[in-house]
Amino acid sequence: MASPSNNLKVRVIRAEGLQHMNHFSGDHPYVACAIKRADGEVETKADTKPVTEGDTLNPTWDEMLELESWQPGETLAFTVYDKGLLGSKTEGKALLPSEFFYPNGFQGMLAIIGLPDAKLEVEIKAVGAQDEEPSLGQDPGLATDGAPEVGENVAVPQKLAVSILQAHGLKHMNNFTGDNPYVVCEVKHHDPAAETT
């Protein structure tokens, strides 16, 4: 049975760190957002309007796009273009796999591939077949046997999902064995007797 299709509401908020690409007509950046299917085909594309005034190297669109017929597992592809007199030049691209925005949505900055310090801020929400109200009951992923009721004045353990997408501008640190960067994520508890997780 095929997965139910959803619509995506994609808010393209702003970018920072774009390059000056059109020396004669000025920079007019815009963003194309597309669904990248599992087979690699790119379909269902929507574009923002070009920014023509203000700081065009750090433009703000704050524009809502809607993409239809998206299914879980399909990636969102963002391409930042600079519209000129003779066509558009590609500034860079950003990809967001579905596990980062489905089912709980996403809001944050994406690194723009091709521009070392450039970022694109977006907000994504899937709407459609999965839009049932979440249950306020227990999270099935937590072991709660013998745990206090939520109404009691006791801290109840919670799950925290952390997605680490990528890093830019790291320094070469190990000349002999090569670099193997990694990230440590710690949760500092309010209770000093609790362990750092």
C-alpha atoms as one frame of an Amber mdcrd trajectory, in Angstrom:
protein
   0.000   0.000   0.000   1.394   3.423  -0.979   2.061   6.033   1.672  -0.587
   8.744   1.889   0.432  11.960   0.181   0.672  15.229   2.067   1.056  18.876
   1.233   4.027  20.777   2.560   3.811  24.332   3.810   7.279  25.783   3.342
   8.018  29.241   4.708  11.186  30.663   3.181  12.221  33.273   5.718  15.632
  34.690   4.844  19.197  33.999   3.763  22.531  35.366   4.848  25.981  35.402
   3.282  25.004  35.328  -0.416  27.483  36.494  -3.063  27.295  39.467  -5.409
  26.727  37.790  -8.800  25.083  40.329 -11.142  27.401  43.300 -11.556  25.308
  45.169 -14.145  21.692  44.656 -13.097  22.164  44.229  -9.348  21.357  41.141
  -7.293  17.792  39.776  -7.289  17.931  36.555  -5.227  15.053  34.094  -5.053
  14.586  30.538  -3.787  13.197  27.545  -5.676  11.884  24.771  -3.446  11.259
  21.315  -4.896  10.435  17.788  -3.791  13.193  15.326  -4.626  11.532  11.934
  -5.147  13.078   8.672  -3.942  14.116   7.851  -7.537  16.021  11.166  -7.795
  13.423  12.965  -9.939  12.662  16.527  -8.903   8.988  17.453  -8.994   6.479
  19.912  -7.578   8.503  23.101  -7.603   7.598  26.530  -6.187   9.579  29.789
  -6.241   9.698  32.851  -4.046   9.565  36.310  -5.592  13.001  37.866  -6.200
  14.198  40.385  -3.613  15.040  43.562  -5.530  15.510  46.123  -2.753  17.379
  46.343   0.514  20.233  44.046   1.505  20.185  41.539  -1.369  23.200  39.637
   0.010  21.198  38.959   3.202  17.663  38.964   1.760  14.366  38.473   3.566
  11.446  36.836   1.723   9.172  35.674   4.555   7.093  33.929   1.910   4.873
  30.832   2.282   5.054  28.224  -0.491   2.865  25.134  -0.747   4.038  21.914
  -2.379   1.590  19.118  -3.176   1.903  15.322  -3.305   4.817  14.919  -0.896
   5.360  11.535   0.774   7.485  10.620   3.811  11.012   9.733   2.718  11.179
  12.418   0.025  13.751  15.195   0.426  13.185  18.930   0.094  15.660  20.633
  -2.239  16.222  24.394  -2.024  18.138  26.263  -4.722  19.066  29.911  -4.264
  19.250  31.777  -7.575  20.225  35.304  -8.541  17.991  36.606 -11.340  19.780
  38.706 -13.947  19.003  40.233 -17.336  19.962  37.097 -19.269  18.705  34.441
 -16.875  19.396  33.184 -13.388  22.692  32.130 -11.834  22.831  29.503  -9.093
  24.140  30.805  -5.758  23.949  27.437  -3.991  21.719  24.602  -2.786  20.445
  23.139   0.467  18.836  19.738   1.065  16.580  18.738   3.932  15.776  15.007
   4.271  12.250  14.250   5.477  13.355  12.772   8.816  14.307  16.303   9.889
  10.822  17.783   9.326   8.347  14.891   9.389   6.130  14.511  11.358   6.992
  17.347  13.794   8.012  20.113  11.393  11.249  22.084  11.218  12.340  25.669
  11.720  15.958  26.646  11.454  18.965  27.493   9.344  20.278  25.286   6.535
  23.819  25.554   5.204  23.875  26.564   1.539  26.166  24.160  -0.296  28.517
  26.080  -2.562  28.776  29.171  -0.340  31.006  28.638   2.700  29.252  30.919
   5.202  25.794  31.223   3.671  22.623  29.986   5.373  18.940  29.750   4.497
  16.273  29.998   7.200  13.124  27.969   6.552  10.102  26.579   8.361   8.376
  23.398   7.141   5.155  21.674   8.123   3.552  18.620   6.520  -0.239  18.798
   6.317  -2.496  16.035   5.132  -3.177  12.432   6.001  -1.199  12.410   9.270
  -2.954  15.478  10.722  -4.620  13.744  13.634  -4.375  15.425  17.008  -1.542
  13.856  19.029  -2.610  12.010  22.124  -1.789  13.706  25.398  -1.288  10.307
  27.014   1.976   8.564  27.681   4.732   8.499  25.106   5.030   4.859  24.019
   8.817   5.237  23.858   9.180   5.939  27.570   9.176   3.269  30.238   6.710
   4.619  32.792   5.962   1.634  35.027   5.694   3.013  38.557   6.226   6.597
  37.328   4.270   9.377  39.042   1.169  10.820  37.414   1.669  14.040  35.433
  -0.458  15.994  37.935   1.935  15.209  40.802   4.667  17.717  41.612   7.472
  15.452  40.398   9.674  15.760  37.309   8.586  13.295  34.637  11.301  12.087
  32.227  10.968  13.442  28.713  12.456  12.492  25.357  14.584  15.001  23.508
  15.324  14.583  19.815  18.464  16.315  18.559  19.325  16.455  14.864  22.874
  17.492  13.997  22.902  18.337  10.303  26.414  19.483   9.400  29.317  21.743
  10.336  31.265  24.302   8.311  34.597  26.018   8.766  36.243  23.363  10.931
  40.003  23.584  11.342  42.441  20.853  10.354  43.623  19.618  13.763  45.357
  16.276  13.305  48.228  16.208  10.800  49.283  12.600  11.399  46.132  10.472
  11.605  43.634  12.683   9.805  40.602  14.501  11.146  37.607  12.644  12.550
  35.297  15.360  13.879  32.357  14.453  16.094  29.812  16.264  18.247  29.033
  15.774  21.939  25.557  16.775  23.068  24.926  16.956  26.824  21.810  17.651
  28.844  22.565  19.542  32.039  19.940  18.708  34.652  18.552  21.239  37.150
  19.057  18.730  39.943  22.809  18.734  40.778  22.530  15.113  41.975  21.328
  13.968  38.524  23.812  12.571  36.029  24.779  14.521  32.942  23.182  12.693
  30.043
